[in-house]
Amino acid sequence: MKTRQLGKTGYTVSEIGLGCWQLGGDFGPVGDETAQAILDAAATAGVTFWDTADVYGGGMSESRIGAHARPRGVVVATKLGRAGTLYPNAYTKDGLKQSLAGSLQRLGVEILDLAQLHCVPPEVLNDGAIFGWMDELQAEGLVRHWGASVETIEEGLLCLEQPGCATLQIIFNLFRQDAAEVLLPKAAENNVGIIVRLPLASGLLSGKFDLNTRFDPSDHRNYNQDGAAFSVGETFAGIPFARGVELVQQLKGLAPSGMSMSQFALRWILDHPQVSTVIAGVSKPDQLADNVAASDQRSLFPALKKQLGEWYEDEVKPEIRGEV
């Protein structure tokens, strides 16, 4: 597994990380044995960046990670700010501190490696007080580093203005390419690590779905396809499911020989040097091997990258719902 630097944190992390949203059951039920098997497989494969949040499964994801005997060198990042005690307009320093204390307990650690503001409302970010509180909580020893997970490029650029912000987590994939123009260069300029989430657009870019695919009632790909529960961009990158299936069929004709669709999508992201790690979630341990293999795949040819950019502008971008 190849590694990269996670911005100003000083951490060296695997290019392919593990997204742990699934471990909370938000992509359908995941039993304890399967959850532990996924974490075991990640550790064995050299996946050293694990990303979770306090609200995934109401803390279940954090608790499962906390119960796992992690090997030395694994960086665990969590997120805060979407729990009902804070969201959408009850943010205080004490509230953040209590949220972090809960994560510390569930993860079984004395200090958090990285705590990220979790898609807090833009008006809270614009107010700015929350950034100062995170600086203070870092100084108090609750977190080694803090960052932010954002919904839009505008929010990301605002976070990049904060000296204490060490990482920025964004939606970036073949269905959401806009960050490459301004956001990624600005992050590199500020030495802020870029963590990419939803690299496969909620699994669409794996090429395994068709129009007959159905999702469990507890899966956000069922109940949030149109943004009924939270930002529509968090499900299929904001693309209507049926149209997304059609677009993936177009992509299959462009994938280089010897690359699975998942590896093709992940390789495109990794070909952006400003990216520190890509957090790809899995629901089964054997899916990890396919994701990890993207790290060793050759870079895409410049002509193909140009073609993918033009395809995005013409075919994909007009279909995106929600702010980019």
XYZ file of C-alpha atoms in Angstrom:
324
model
C 0.000 0.000 0.000
C 1.405 3.375 -1.002
C 1.253 6.207 1.508
C 0.954 9.989 1.484
C 1.303 12.816 3.993
C -1.905 14.048 5.605
C -1.223 17.755 5.342
C 0.198 19.542 8.379
C -0.769 16.701 10.755
C 2.541 14.934 10.178
C 0.673 11.626 9.787
C 1.660 9.270 7.015
C -1.472 7.441 5.864
C -2.436 4.895 3.244
C -3.647 6.251 -0.103
C -6.755 4.115 0.244
C -8.465 4.589 3.589
C -11.501 2.949 5.133
C -14.808 4.756 5.378
C -16.690 3.409 8.395
C -20.171 4.809 7.777
C -21.233 1.249 6.903
C -20.193 0.002 10.331
C -23.060 1.999 11.797
C -25.606 0.151 9.677
C -26.488 3.138 7.513
C -25.968 1.113 4.323
C -28.097 -1.742 5.628
C -27.514 -4.092 8.582
C -23.910 -5.116 9.314
C -23.387 -7.695 12.054
C -20.630 -7.535 14.662
C -18.689 -10.385 13.066
C -18.771 -8.753 9.634
C -17.754 -5.381 11.096
C -14.769 -6.912 12.882
C -13.828 -8.884 9.760
C -13.803 -5.650 7.729
C -11.508 -3.973 10.265
C -9.277 -7.062 10.355
C -9.022 -7.049 6.563
C -8.205 -3.338 6.530
C -5.423 -3.797 9.056
C -3.989 -6.754 7.124
C -4.074 -4.818 3.845
C -2.148 -1.876 5.316
C -5.110 0.515 5.322
C -3.959 2.938 8.008
C -6.599 5.681 7.837
C -10.062 4.888 9.249
C -12.801 7.516 9.162
C -15.923 7.432 11.319
C -18.364 9.820 13.043
C -20.258 10.065 16.302
C -23.618 9.784 14.513
C -22.868 6.680 12.442
C -25.292 4.188 13.909
C -25.719 6.425 16.945
C -22.114 5.743 17.958
C -22.044 2.087 16.861
C -19.315 2.667 14.278
C -17.033 4.325 16.847
C -17.744 1.599 19.406
C -16.885 -1.149 16.941
C -13.604 0.554 16.106
C -12.915 1.044 19.791
C -13.430 -2.665 20.424
C -10.959 -3.617 17.687
C -7.293 -4.160 18.533
C -5.829 -1.676 16.063
C -2.266 -2.204 14.858
C 0.331 0.469 15.445
C 0.228 3.305 12.941
C -3.513 3.363 12.230
C -4.945 6.895 12.320
C -8.593 7.048 13.373
C -10.485 10.178 12.383
C -13.944 10.926 13.699
C -16.440 13.709 13.127
C -18.715 15.824 15.290
C -21.449 18.372 14.820
C -24.440 16.503 13.412
C -25.819 15.105 16.665
C -29.109 16.586 17.821
C -27.482 18.226 20.830
C -25.613 20.545 18.454
C -27.231 20.500 15.015
C -28.519 22.701 13.500
C -28.146 25.812 15.681
C -27.082 24.840 19.212
C -23.314 24.911 18.793
C -21.302 25.887 21.874
C -17.813 25.116 23.068
C -19.179 23.033 25.934
C -21.422 21.131 23.526
C -18.468 20.331 21.275
C -16.439 19.250 24.286
C -19.165 16.875 25.444
C -19.434 15.431 21.944
C -15.690 14.812 21.812
C -15.807 13.206 25.252
C -18.357 10.715 23.964
C -16.141 9.841 21.011
C -13.132 9.409 23.297
C -15.087 6.946 25.420
C -16.475 4.941 22.506
C -13.119 4.786 20.722
C -11.314 3.915 23.950
C -8.583 6.540 23.636
C -7.331 9.459 25.724
C -6.877 11.845 22.802
C -8.400 11.829 19.323
C -6.035 11.631 16.348
C -8.269 13.866 14.233
C -11.698 15.382 14.875
C -13.555 16.905 11.945
C -16.485 19.302 11.993
C -19.208 17.271 10.320
C -21.004 19.256 7.624
C -22.125 21.953 10.035
C -24.453 24.592 8.536
C -22.779 27.302 6.441
C -24.090 30.062 8.701
C -22.195 28.473 11.612
C -19.013 28.335 9.561
C -19.470 31.949 8.474
C -19.899 33.051 12.091
C -16.424 31.661 12.752
C -16.662 31.052 16.505
C -16.646 27.296 16.050
C -13.143 27.388 14.622
C -11.823 29.171 17.695
C -13.505 26.597 19.937
C -11.804 23.776 18.049
C -8.439 25.532 18.504
C -9.117 25.775 22.236
C -10.176 22.131 22.535
C -7.014 21.116 20.720
C -4.968 23.188 23.171
C -6.794 21.450 26.040
C -5.583 18.079 24.763
C -8.821 16.502 23.526
C -7.625 16.287 19.916
C -4.235 16.210 18.249
C -5.577 17.846 15.102
C -8.886 19.116 13.784
C -10.366 19.510 10.352
C -13.708 19.834 8.599
C -15.944 17.754 6.382
C -17.920 19.982 4.024
C -20.699 19.802 1.462
C -19.651 22.541 -0.967
C -16.548 24.095 -2.444
C -17.494 27.473 -0.935
C -17.576 25.933 2.541
C -14.253 24.236 1.884
C -12.565 27.461 0.862
C -13.831 29.131 4.039
C -12.344 26.356 6.183
C -9.036 26.648 4.344
C -8.756 30.210 5.661
C -8.506 28.895 9.246
C -4.864 28.389 10.361
C -5.829 25.569 12.716
C -7.628 23.523 10.072
C -5.344 20.570 9.279
C -7.581 18.532 6.975
C -10.530 18.986 4.686
C -12.912 16.178 3.741
C -14.781 16.643 0.463
C -16.981 14.830 -2.031
C -14.735 14.281 -5.063
C -15.209 11.659 -7.737
C -15.894 11.190 -11.444
C -19.415 12.518 -10.813
C -18.154 15.533 -8.794
C -14.977 16.938 -10.374
C -15.202 20.683 -9.649
C -12.859 20.712 -6.634
C -9.877 20.083 -8.899
C -9.953 23.615 -10.306
C -9.488 25.827 -7.226
C -10.000 23.920 -3.986
C -7.287 21.288 -4.355
C -4.530 23.770 -5.297
C -5.557 26.044 -2.404
C -5.401 23.137 0.042
C -1.914 22.233 -1.171
C -0.842 25.858 -0.788
C -2.019 25.825 2.851
C -0.641 22.335 3.552
C -4.118 21.035 4.372
C -4.645 17.327 3.852
C -7.470 16.377 1.500
C -9.625 13.409 2.504
C -11.962 12.250 -0.257
C -15.288 10.705 0.700
C -17.899 9.055 -1.518
C -15.224 8.166 -4.094
C -17.574 5.643 -5.696
C -20.674 7.846 -5.422
C -22.373 5.575 -2.867
C -21.328 2.532 -4.881
C -22.668 3.666 -8.260
C -19.178 3.949 -9.738
C -18.424 0.340 -8.841
C -20.504 -0.572 -11.890
C -22.393 -3.229 -9.931
C -25.830 -1.589 -9.884
C -28.582 -1.677 -12.478
C -32.111 -0.323 -12.670
C -33.390 -3.357 -10.772
C -31.084 -2.813 -7.783
C -32.940 -2.361 -4.529
C -31.580 -1.168 -1.182
C -32.494 -2.073 2.385
C -35.015 0.290 4.041
C -32.297 1.278 6.566
C -29.880 2.181 3.741
C -29.570 5.900 2.949
C -29.424 4.914 -0.734
C -33.072 4.033 -0.282
C -34.466 6.803 1.913
C -32.218 9.706 0.851
C -32.127 9.371 -2.939
C -33.876 12.735 -3.239
C -32.397 14.372 -0.134
C -35.296 13.657 2.220
C -33.056 13.069 5.257
C -29.897 15.118 4.572
C -28.005 16.688 1.686
C -28.859 14.974 -1.587
C -25.183 15.237 -2.557
C -24.327 12.595 0.054
C -26.257 9.954 -1.906
C -25.048 9.059 -5.416
C -23.219 12.435 -5.460
C -26.553 14.117 -6.135
C -27.196 12.243 -9.389
C -30.650 10.659 -9.826
C -30.123 6.904 -9.503
C -31.485 5.863 -12.902
C -29.421 8.513 -14.687
C -26.366 7.486 -12.678
C -26.707 3.905 -13.884
C -26.788 5.176 -17.481
C -23.698 7.341 -16.945
C -21.750 4.434 -15.466
C -22.503 2.412 -18.579
C -20.830 5.175 -20.585
C -17.807 5.037 -18.281
C -17.407 1.297 -18.723
C -16.374 1.925 -22.295
C -13.565 4.230 -21.129
C -12.014 2.117 -18.366
C -8.494 0.904 -19.220
C -8.019 -2.798 -19.767
C -7.205 -4.625 -16.542
C -8.912 -2.092 -14.264
C -12.184 -2.790 -12.504
C -14.665 0.071 -12.456
C -13.913 0.708 -8.785
C -10.186 0.860 -9.459
C -10.775 3.170 -12.428
C -12.769 5.598 -10.276
C -10.278 5.464 -7.398
C -7.263 5.809 -9.706
C -8.742 8.985 -11.202
C -8.896 10.495 -7.716
C -5.399 9.349 -6.769
C -4.013 10.968 -9.906
C -4.626 14.305 -8.163
C -1.468 14.745 -6.032
C -3.192 17.095 -3.572
C -5.329 14.180 -2.337
C -3.962 12.597 0.843
C -6.286 9.613 1.192
C -9.484 8.232 -0.289
C -11.955 6.721 2.178
C -13.797 3.916 0.439
C -16.395 2.071 2.481
C -17.105 -1.628 2.112
C -19.891 -3.872 3.370
C -17.891 -7.090 2.943
C -14.214 -7.779 3.746
C -13.424 -9.139 0.280
C -14.337 -5.799 -1.309
C -11.262 -4.238 0.275
C -8.801 -6.016 -2.000
C -10.308 -4.469 -5.127
C -10.129 -0.965 -3.626
C -6.594 -1.396 -2.315
C -5.385 -2.552 -5.732
C -6.129 0.902 -7.146
C -3.061 2.194 -5.295
C -0.824 0.040 -7.500
C -2.587 0.718 -10.787
C -0.851 2.931 -13.314
C -1.893 6.550 -13.678
C -4.471 7.315 -16.319
C -3.188 8.726 -19.589
C -3.506 12.526 -20.011
C -5.768 12.138 -23.048
C -8.178 9.984 -21.029
C -8.196 12.472 -18.149
C -9.064 15.241 -20.600
C -11.827 13.121 -22.082
C -13.242 12.420 -18.612
C -13.248 16.126 -17.810
C -15.163 16.963 -20.981
C -17.589 14.099 -20.342
C -18.238 15.446 -16.852
C -19.008 18.954 -18.089
C -21.286 17.759 -20.882
C -23.048 14.728 -19.419
C -22.783 14.754 -15.634
C -22.692 18.277 -14.269
C -26.138 19.257 -15.618
C -27.614 16.293 -13.677
C -26.233 17.185 -10.226
C -28.792 18.241 -7.639
C -27.811 20.360 -4.654
C -24.895 22.745 -4.323
C -21.474 21.659 -5.579
